[in-house]
mmCIF file of C-alpha atoms in Angstrom:
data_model
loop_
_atom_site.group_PDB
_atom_site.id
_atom_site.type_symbol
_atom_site.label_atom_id
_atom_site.label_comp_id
_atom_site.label_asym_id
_atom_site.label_seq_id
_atom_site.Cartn_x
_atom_site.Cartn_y
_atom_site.Cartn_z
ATOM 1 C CA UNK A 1 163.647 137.567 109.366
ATOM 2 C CA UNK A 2 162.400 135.555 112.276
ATOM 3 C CA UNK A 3 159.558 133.175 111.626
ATOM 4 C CA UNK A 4 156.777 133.005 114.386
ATOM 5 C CA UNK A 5 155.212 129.540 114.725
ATOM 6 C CA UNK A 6 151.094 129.385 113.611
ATOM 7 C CA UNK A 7 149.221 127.841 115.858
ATOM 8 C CA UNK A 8 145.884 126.043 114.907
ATOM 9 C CA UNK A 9 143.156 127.049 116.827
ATOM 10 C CA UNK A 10 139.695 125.261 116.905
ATOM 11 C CA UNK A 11 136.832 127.197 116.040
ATOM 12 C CA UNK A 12 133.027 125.775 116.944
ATOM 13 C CA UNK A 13 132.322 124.701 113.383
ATOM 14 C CA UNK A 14 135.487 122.431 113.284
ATOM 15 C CA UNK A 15 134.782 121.030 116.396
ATOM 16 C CA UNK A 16 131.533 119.971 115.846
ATOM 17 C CA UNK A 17 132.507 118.424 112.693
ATOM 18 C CA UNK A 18 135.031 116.640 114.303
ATOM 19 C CA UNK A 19 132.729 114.936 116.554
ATOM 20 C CA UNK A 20 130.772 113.784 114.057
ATOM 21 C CA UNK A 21 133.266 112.337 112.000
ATOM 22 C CA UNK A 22 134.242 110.339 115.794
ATOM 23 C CA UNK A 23 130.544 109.073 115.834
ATOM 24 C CA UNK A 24 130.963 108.017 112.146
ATOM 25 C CA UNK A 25 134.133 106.271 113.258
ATOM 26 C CA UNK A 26 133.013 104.588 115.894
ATOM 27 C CA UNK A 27 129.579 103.123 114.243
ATOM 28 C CA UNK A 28 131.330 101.734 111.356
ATOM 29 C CA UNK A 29 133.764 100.125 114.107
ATOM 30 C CA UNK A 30 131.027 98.635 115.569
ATOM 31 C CA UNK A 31 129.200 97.537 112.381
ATOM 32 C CA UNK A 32 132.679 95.573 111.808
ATOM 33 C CA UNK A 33 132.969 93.739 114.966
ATOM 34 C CA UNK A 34 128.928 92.746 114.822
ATOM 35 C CA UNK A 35 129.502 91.381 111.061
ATOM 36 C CA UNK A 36 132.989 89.625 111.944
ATOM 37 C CA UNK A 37 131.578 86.912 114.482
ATOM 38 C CA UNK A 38 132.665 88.459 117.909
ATOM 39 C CA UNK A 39 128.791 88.362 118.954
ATOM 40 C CA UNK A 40 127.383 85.868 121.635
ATOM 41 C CA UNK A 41 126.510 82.576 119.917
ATOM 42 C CA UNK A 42 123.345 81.327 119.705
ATOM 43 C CA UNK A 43 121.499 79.092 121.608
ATOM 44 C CA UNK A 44 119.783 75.706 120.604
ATOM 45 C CA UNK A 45 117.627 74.295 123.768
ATOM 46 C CA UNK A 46 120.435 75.984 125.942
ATOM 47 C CA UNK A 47 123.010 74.921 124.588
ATOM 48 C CA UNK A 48 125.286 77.123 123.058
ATOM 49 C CA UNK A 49 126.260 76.362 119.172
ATOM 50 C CA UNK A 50 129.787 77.487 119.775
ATOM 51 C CA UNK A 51 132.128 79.316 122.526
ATOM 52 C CA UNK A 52 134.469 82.397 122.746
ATOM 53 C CA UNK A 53 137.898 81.662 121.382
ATOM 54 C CA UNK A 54 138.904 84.936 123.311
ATOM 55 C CA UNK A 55 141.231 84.325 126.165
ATOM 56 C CA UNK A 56 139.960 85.508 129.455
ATOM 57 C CA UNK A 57 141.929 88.196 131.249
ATOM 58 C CA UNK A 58 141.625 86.400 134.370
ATOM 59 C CA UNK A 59 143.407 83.064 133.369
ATOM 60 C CA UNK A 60 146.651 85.235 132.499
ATOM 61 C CA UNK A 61 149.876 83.691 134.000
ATOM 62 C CA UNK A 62 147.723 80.323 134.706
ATOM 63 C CA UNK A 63 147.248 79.038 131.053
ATOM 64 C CA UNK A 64 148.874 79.482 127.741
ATOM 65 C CA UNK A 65 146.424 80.949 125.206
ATOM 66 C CA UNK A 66 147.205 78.496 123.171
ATOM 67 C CA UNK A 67 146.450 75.802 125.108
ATOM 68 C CA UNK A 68 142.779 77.492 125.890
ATOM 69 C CA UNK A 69 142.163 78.236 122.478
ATOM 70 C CA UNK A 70 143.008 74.521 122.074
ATOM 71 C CA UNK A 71 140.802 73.189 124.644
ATOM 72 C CA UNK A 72 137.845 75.591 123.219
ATOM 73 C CA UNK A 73 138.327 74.445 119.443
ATOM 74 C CA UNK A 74 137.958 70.900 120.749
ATOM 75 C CA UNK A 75 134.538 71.791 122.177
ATOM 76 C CA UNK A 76 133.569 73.827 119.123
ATOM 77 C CA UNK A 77 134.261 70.974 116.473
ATOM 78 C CA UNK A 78 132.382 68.244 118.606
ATOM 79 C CA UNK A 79 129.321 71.120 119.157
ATOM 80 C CA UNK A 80 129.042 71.550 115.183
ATOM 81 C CA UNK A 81 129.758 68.132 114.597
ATOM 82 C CA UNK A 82 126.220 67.147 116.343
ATOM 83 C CA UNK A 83 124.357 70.468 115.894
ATOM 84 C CA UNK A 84 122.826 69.895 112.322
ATOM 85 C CA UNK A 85 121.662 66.182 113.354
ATOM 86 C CA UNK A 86 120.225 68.018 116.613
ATOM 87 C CA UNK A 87 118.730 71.157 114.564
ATOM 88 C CA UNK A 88 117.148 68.919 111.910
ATOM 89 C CA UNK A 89 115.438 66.449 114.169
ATOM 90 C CA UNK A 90 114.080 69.800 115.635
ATOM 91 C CA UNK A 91 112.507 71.243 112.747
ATOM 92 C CA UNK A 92 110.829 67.447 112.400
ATOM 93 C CA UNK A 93 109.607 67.402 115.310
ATOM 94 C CA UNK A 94 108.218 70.689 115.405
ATOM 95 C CA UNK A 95 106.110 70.085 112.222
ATOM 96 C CA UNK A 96 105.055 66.708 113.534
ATOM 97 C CA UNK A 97 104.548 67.589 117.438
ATOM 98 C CA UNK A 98 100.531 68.355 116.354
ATOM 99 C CA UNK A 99 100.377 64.925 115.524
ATOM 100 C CA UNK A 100 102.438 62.773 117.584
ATOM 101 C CA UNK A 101 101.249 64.552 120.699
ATOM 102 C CA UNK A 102 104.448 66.152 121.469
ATOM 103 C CA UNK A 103 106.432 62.641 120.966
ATOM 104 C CA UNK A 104 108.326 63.697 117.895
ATOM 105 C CA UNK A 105 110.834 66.157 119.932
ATOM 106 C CA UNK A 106 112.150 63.322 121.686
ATOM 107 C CA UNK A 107 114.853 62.344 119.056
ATOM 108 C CA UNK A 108 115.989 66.514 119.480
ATOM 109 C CA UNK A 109 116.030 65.972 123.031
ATOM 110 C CA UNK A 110 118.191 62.892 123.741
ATOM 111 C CA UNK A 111 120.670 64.148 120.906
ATOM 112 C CA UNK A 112 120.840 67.615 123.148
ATOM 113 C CA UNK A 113 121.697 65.064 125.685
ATOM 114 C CA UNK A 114 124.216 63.042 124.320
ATOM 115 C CA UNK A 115 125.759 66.727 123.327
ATOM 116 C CA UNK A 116 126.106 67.573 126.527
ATOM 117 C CA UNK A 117 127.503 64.390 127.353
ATOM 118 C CA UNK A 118 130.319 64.226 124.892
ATOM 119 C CA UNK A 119 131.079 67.826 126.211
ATOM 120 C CA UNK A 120 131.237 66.776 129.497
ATOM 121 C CA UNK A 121 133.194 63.735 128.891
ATOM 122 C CA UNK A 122 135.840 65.928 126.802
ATOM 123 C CA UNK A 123 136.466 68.363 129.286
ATOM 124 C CA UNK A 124 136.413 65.989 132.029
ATOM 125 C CA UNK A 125 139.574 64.626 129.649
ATOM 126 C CA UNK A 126 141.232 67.712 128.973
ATOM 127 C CA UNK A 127 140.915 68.348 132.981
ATOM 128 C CA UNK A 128 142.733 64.998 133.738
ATOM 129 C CA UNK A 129 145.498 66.151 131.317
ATOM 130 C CA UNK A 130 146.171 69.201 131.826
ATOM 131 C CA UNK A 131 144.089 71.893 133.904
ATOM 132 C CA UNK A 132 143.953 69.720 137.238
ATOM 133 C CA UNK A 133 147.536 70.036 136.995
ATOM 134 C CA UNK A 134 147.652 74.166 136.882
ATOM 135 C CA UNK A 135 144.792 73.808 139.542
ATOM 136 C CA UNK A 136 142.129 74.643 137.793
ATOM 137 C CA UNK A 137 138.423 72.788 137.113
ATOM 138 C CA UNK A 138 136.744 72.948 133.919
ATOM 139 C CA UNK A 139 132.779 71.920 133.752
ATOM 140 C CA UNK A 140 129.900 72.497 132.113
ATOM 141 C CA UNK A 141 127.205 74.376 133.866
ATOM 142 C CA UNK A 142 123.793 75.714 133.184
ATOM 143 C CA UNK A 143 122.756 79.248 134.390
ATOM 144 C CA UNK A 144 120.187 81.840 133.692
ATOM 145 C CA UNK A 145 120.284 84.022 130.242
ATOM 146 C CA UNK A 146 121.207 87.479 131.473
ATOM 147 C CA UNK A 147 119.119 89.051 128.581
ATOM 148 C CA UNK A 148 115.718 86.914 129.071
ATOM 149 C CA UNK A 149 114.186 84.274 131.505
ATOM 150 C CA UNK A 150 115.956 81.094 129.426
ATOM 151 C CA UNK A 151 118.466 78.794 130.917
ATOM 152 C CA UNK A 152 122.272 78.005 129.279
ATOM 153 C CA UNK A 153 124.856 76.005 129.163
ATOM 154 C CA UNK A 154 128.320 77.818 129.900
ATOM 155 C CA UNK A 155 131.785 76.888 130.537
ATOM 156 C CA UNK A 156 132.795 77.464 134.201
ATOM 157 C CA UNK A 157 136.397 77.542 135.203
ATOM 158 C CA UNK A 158 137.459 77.306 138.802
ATOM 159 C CA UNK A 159 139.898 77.317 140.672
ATOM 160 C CA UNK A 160 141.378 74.472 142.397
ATOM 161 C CA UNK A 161 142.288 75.104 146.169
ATOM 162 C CA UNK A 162 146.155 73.817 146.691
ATOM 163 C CA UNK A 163 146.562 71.326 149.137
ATOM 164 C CA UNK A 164 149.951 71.943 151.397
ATOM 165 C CA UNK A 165 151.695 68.314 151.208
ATOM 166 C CA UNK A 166 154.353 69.374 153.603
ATOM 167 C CA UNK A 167 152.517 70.196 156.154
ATOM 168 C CA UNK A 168 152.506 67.660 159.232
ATOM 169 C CA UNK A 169 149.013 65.963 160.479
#
């Protein structure tokens, strides 16, 4: 006796059950990546209270991921390193701004400030020891919030033109 092969066939009340168990799927998926940390950071006075460990698609072939997960962990510890002191002085200075005239956010401010400082003077290091070498240019940059009308800091990373050192003058 010959066996003939059964074929499945999809009828309208599979199908629709199908694509709800996709939606299911993919919402759960989603509720994962929002509770595991992959969200934007937040933002204190612009400044951002950590960056993206994820290695751009763009710096492929340029930089080892390790060494940009490196240079970004460096960054992250000195950020939450000052971010409490900053974030404390803050919530002062809020409750005292009534009576000090505004006066008492000036301790959040300069700390802000040295922040960005240190940041600045650690990638300005990490540039001088490695990326200038690969050609590129790490800095620190402020730009405009793409989801309301507030200003942040960001890391920019450009690209170095090469200079041809063989070439007569």
């Amino acid at each position: 006796a010959s066996c003939s092969p059964t074929w499945r066939t999809s009828t309208p009340s599979t199908n629709w059950r199908r694509k709800r168990r996709r939606r299911r799927r993919r919402r759960r998926r989603r509720r994962r990546t929002k509770r595991s940390g992959r969200r934007p950071p937040g933002l204190w006075f612009g400044l951002s209270n950590r960056f993206d460990t994820e290695f751009p698609s763009v710096l492929t072939g340029k930089v080892a991921p390790e060494e940009f997960k490196t240079s970004i962990s460096h960054v992250n510890a000195c950020l939450r390193k000052n971010l409490p002191i900053t974030v404390k002085w803050l919530l002062c200075g809020c409750l005292c701004c009534c009576c000090t005239l505004g006066c008492s956010l000036w301790p959040a401010v300069c700390l802000n400030k040295r922040t960005r400082r240190s940041i600045q003077k650690l990638l300005e290091w990490e540039n001088n020891r490695l990326y200038h070498k690969l050609g590129l240019h790490w800095k620190l940059s402020k730009r405009k919030c793409e989801t309301s009308n507030m200003m942040e800091y960001v890391i920019l990373i450009e690209f170095l033109p090469k200079y041809p050192i063989f070439r007569p003058d």
